[in-house]
PDB file of C-alpha atoms in Angstrom:
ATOM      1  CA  UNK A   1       0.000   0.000   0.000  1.00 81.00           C
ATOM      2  CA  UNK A   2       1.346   3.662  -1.219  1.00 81.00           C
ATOM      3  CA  UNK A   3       0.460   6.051   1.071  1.00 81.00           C
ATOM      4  CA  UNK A   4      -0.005   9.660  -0.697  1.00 82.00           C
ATOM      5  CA  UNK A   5      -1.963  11.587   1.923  1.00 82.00           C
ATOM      6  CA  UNK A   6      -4.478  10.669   4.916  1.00 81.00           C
ATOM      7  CA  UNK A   7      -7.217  10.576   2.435  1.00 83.00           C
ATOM      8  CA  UNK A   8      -5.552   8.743  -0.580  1.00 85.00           C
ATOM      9  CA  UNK A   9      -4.187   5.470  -0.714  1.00 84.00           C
ATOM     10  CA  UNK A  10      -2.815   3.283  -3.642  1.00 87.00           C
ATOM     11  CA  UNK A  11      -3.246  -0.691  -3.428  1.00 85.00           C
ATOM     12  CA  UNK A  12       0.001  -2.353  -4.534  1.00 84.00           C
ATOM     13  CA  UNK A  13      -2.222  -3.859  -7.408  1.00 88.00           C
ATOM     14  CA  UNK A  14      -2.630  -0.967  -9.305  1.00 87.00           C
ATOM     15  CA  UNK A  15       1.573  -0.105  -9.196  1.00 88.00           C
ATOM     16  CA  UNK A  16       3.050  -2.241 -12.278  1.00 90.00           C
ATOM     17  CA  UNK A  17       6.824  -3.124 -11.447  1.00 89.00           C
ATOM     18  CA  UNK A  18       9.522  -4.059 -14.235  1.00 90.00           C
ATOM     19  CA  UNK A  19      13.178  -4.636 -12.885  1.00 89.00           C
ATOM     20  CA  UNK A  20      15.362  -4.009 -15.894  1.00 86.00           C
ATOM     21  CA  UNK A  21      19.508  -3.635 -16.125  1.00 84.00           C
ATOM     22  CA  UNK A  22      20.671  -0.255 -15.415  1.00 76.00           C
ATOM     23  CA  UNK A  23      23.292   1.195 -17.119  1.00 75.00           C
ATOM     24  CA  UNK A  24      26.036   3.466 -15.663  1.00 66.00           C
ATOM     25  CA  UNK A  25      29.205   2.373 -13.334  1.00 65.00           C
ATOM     26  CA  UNK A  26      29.057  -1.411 -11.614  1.00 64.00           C
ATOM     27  CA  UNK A  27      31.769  -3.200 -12.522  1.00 66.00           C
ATOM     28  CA  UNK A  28      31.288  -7.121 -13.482  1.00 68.00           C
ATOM     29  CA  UNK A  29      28.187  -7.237 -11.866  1.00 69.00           C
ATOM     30  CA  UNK A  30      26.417  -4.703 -13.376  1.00 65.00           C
ATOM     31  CA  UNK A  31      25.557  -6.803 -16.369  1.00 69.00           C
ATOM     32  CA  UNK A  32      23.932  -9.528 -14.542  1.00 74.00           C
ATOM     33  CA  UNK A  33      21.651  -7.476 -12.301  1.00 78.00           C
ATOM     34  CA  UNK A  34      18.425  -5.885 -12.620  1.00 82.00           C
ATOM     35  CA  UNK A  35      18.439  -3.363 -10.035  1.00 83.00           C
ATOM     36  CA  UNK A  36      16.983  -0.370 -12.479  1.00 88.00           C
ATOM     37  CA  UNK A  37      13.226  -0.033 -10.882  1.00 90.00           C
ATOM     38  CA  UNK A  38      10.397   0.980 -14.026  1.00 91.00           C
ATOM     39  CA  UNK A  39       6.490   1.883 -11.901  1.00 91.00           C
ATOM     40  CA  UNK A  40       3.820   2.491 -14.153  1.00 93.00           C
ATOM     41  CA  UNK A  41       0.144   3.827 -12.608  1.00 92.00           C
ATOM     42  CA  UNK A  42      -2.702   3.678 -14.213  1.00 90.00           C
ATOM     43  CA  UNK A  43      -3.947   7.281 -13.711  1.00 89.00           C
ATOM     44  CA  UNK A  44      -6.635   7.562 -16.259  1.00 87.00           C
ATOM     45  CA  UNK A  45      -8.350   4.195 -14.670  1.00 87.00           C
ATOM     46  CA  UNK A  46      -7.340   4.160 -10.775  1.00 86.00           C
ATOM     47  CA  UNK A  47     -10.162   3.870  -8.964  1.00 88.00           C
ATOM     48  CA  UNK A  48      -8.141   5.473  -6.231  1.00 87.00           C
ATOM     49  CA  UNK A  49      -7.787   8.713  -7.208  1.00 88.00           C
ATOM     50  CA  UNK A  50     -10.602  11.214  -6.789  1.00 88.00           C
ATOM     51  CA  UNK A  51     -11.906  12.790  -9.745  1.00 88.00           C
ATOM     52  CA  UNK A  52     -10.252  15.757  -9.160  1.00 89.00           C
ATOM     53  CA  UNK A  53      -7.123  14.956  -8.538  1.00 88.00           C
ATOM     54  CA  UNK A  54      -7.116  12.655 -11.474  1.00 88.00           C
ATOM     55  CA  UNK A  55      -8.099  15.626 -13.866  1.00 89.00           C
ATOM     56  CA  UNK A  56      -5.413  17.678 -12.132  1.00 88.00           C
ATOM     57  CA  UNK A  57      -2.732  15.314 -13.194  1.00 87.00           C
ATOM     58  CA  UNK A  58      -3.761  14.229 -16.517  1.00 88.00           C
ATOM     59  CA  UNK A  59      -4.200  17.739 -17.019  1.00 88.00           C
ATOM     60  CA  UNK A  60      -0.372  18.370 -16.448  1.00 85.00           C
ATOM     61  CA  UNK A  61       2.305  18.471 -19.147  1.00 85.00           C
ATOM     62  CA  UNK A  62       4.189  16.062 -17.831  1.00 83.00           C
ATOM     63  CA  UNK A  63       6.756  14.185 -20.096  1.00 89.00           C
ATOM     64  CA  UNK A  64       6.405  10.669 -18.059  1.00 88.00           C
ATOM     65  CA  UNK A  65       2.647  10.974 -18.740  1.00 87.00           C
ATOM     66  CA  UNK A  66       1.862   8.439 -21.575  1.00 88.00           C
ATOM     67  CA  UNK A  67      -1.387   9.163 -24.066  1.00 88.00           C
ATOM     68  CA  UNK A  68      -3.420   6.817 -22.164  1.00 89.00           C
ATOM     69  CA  UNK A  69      -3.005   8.765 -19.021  1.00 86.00           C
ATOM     70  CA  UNK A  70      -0.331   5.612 -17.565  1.00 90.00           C
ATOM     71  CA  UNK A  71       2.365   7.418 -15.512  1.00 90.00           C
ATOM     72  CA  UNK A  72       5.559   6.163 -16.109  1.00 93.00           C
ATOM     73  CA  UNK A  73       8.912   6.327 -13.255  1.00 92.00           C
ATOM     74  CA  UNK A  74      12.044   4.836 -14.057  1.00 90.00           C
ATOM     75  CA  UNK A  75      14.236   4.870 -11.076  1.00 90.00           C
ATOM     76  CA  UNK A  76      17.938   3.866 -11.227  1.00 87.00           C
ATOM     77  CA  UNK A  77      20.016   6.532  -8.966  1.00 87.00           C
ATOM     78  CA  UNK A  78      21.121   3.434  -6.738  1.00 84.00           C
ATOM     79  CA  UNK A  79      22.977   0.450  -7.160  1.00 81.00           C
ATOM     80  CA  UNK A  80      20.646  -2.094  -5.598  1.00 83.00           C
ATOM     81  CA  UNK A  81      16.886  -2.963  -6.625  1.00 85.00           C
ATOM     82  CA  UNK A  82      15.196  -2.060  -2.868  1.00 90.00           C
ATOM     83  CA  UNK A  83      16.551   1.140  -2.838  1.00 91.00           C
ATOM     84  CA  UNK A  84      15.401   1.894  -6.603  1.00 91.00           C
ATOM     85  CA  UNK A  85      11.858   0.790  -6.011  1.00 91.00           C
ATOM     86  CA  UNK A  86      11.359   2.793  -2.967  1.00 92.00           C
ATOM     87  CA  UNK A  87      12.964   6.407  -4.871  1.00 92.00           C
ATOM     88  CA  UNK A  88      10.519   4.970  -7.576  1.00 92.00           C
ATOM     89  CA  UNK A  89       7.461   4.713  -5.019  1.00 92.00           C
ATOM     90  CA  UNK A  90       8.799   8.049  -3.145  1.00 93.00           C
ATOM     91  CA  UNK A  91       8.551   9.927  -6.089  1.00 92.00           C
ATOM     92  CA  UNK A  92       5.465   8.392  -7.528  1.00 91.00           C
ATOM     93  CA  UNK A  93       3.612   9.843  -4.292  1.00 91.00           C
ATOM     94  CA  UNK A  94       5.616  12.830  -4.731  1.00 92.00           C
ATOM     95  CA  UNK A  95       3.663  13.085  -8.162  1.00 90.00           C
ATOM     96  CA  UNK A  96       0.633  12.652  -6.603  1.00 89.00           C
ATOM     97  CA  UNK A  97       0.719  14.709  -4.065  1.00 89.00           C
ATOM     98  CA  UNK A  98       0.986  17.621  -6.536  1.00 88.00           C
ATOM     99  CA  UNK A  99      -2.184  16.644  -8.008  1.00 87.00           C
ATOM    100  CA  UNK A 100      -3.883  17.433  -4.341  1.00 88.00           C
ATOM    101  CA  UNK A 101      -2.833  21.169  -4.888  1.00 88.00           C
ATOM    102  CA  UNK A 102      -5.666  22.983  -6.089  1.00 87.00           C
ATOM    103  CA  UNK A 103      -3.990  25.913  -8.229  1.00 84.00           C
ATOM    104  CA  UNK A 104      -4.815  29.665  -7.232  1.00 89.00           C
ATOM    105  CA  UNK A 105      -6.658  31.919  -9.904  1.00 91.00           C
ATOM    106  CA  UNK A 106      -4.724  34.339 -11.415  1.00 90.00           C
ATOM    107  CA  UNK A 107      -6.370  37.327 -11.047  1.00 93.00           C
ATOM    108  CA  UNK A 108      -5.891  39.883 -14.601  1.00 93.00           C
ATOM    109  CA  UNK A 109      -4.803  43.324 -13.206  1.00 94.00           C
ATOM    110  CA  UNK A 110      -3.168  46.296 -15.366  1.00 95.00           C
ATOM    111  CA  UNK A 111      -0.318  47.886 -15.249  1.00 95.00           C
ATOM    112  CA  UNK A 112      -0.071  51.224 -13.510  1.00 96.00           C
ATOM    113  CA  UNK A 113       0.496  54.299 -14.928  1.00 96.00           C
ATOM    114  CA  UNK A 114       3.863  54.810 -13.340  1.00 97.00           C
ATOM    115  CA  UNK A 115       4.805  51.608 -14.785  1.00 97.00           C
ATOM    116  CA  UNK A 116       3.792  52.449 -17.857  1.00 97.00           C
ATOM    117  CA  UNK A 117       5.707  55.801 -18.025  1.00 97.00           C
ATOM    118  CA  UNK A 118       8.518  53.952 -16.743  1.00 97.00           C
ATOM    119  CA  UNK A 119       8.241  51.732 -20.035  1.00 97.00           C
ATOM    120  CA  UNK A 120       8.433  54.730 -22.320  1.00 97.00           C
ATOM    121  CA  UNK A 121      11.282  56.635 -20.529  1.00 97.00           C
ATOM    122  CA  UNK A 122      13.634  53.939 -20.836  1.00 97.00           C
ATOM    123  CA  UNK A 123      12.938  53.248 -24.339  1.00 97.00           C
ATOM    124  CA  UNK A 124      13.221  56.877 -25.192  1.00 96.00           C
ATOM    125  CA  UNK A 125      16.735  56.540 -23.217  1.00 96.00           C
ATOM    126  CA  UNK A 126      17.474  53.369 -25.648  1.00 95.00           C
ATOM    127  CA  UNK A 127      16.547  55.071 -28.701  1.00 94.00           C
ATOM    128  CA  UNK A 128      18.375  58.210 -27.726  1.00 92.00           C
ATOM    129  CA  UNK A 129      21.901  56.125 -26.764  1.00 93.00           C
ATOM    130  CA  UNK A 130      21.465  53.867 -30.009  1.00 91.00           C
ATOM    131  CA  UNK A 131      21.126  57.174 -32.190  1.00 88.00           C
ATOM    132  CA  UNK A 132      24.505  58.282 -30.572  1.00 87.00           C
ATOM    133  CA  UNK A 133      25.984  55.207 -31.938  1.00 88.00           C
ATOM    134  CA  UNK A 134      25.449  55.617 -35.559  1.00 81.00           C
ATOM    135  CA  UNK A 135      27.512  57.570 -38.220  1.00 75.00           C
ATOM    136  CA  UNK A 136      26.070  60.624 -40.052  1.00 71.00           C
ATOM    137  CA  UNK A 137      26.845  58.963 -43.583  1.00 68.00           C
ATOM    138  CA  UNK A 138      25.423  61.947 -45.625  1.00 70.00           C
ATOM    139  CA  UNK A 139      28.974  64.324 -44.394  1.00 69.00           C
ATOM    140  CA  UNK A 140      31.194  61.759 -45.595  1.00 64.00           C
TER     141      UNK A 140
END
């Protein structure tokens, strides 16, 4: 069981684990061990998940989101399998837990006046120095 908050819970049977070989330093035994850690969660079909939280996160741009709304992890920042699956699981509810954030409204507001003249002097003062820069052609 994956404990994401005090109200939300995942079952173990909805994580999908696939131990694959990870590739980086090892030595001899790093070809004969599959200690990289690949969760997949069915977002899109977790009974779960509240509704909300589910539209949060399939509403995210999120690169380990596939088109069927299955949220892919590979973890393989250790050397050794247990370690791997619990950054994997970690960071999984990590993912999660974002989706419990409701994001504030932005509210539209315009800019000042102040502001505005602020704008205007400093690309008069632009103007000005780039004018200073150029050659008068027409007295050569």
């Amino acid at each position: 069981m994956l404990i994401v908050t005090a109200a939300i819970a995942i079952p173990d049977s909805e994580l999908v684990e696939r131990f694959t070989r990870a590739d980086g330093p090892g030595g001899q035994h790093v070809n004969r061990t599959e200690s990289a850690v690949e969760l997949r969660f069915d977002v899109a079909g977790s009974p779960s998940l509240p509704d909300k939280v589910r539209e949060r996160l399939l509403a995210r741009k999120d690169r380990r989101m596939t088109d069927a709304g299955v949220l892919v992890i590979q973890a393989r920042r250790f050397r050794d399998q247990a370690r791997n699956r619990d950054d994997a699981r970690e960071r999984l509810a990590d993912v999660l837990r974002e989706g419990t954030v409701v994001a504030k409204k932005r509210v539209a507001t315009k800019p000042t006046r102040a502001s505005k003249e602020r704008r205007l002097v400093g690309k008069a003062q632009r103007s000005q120095t780039k004018r200073t820069r150029s050659r008068d052609w027409s007295r050569e």
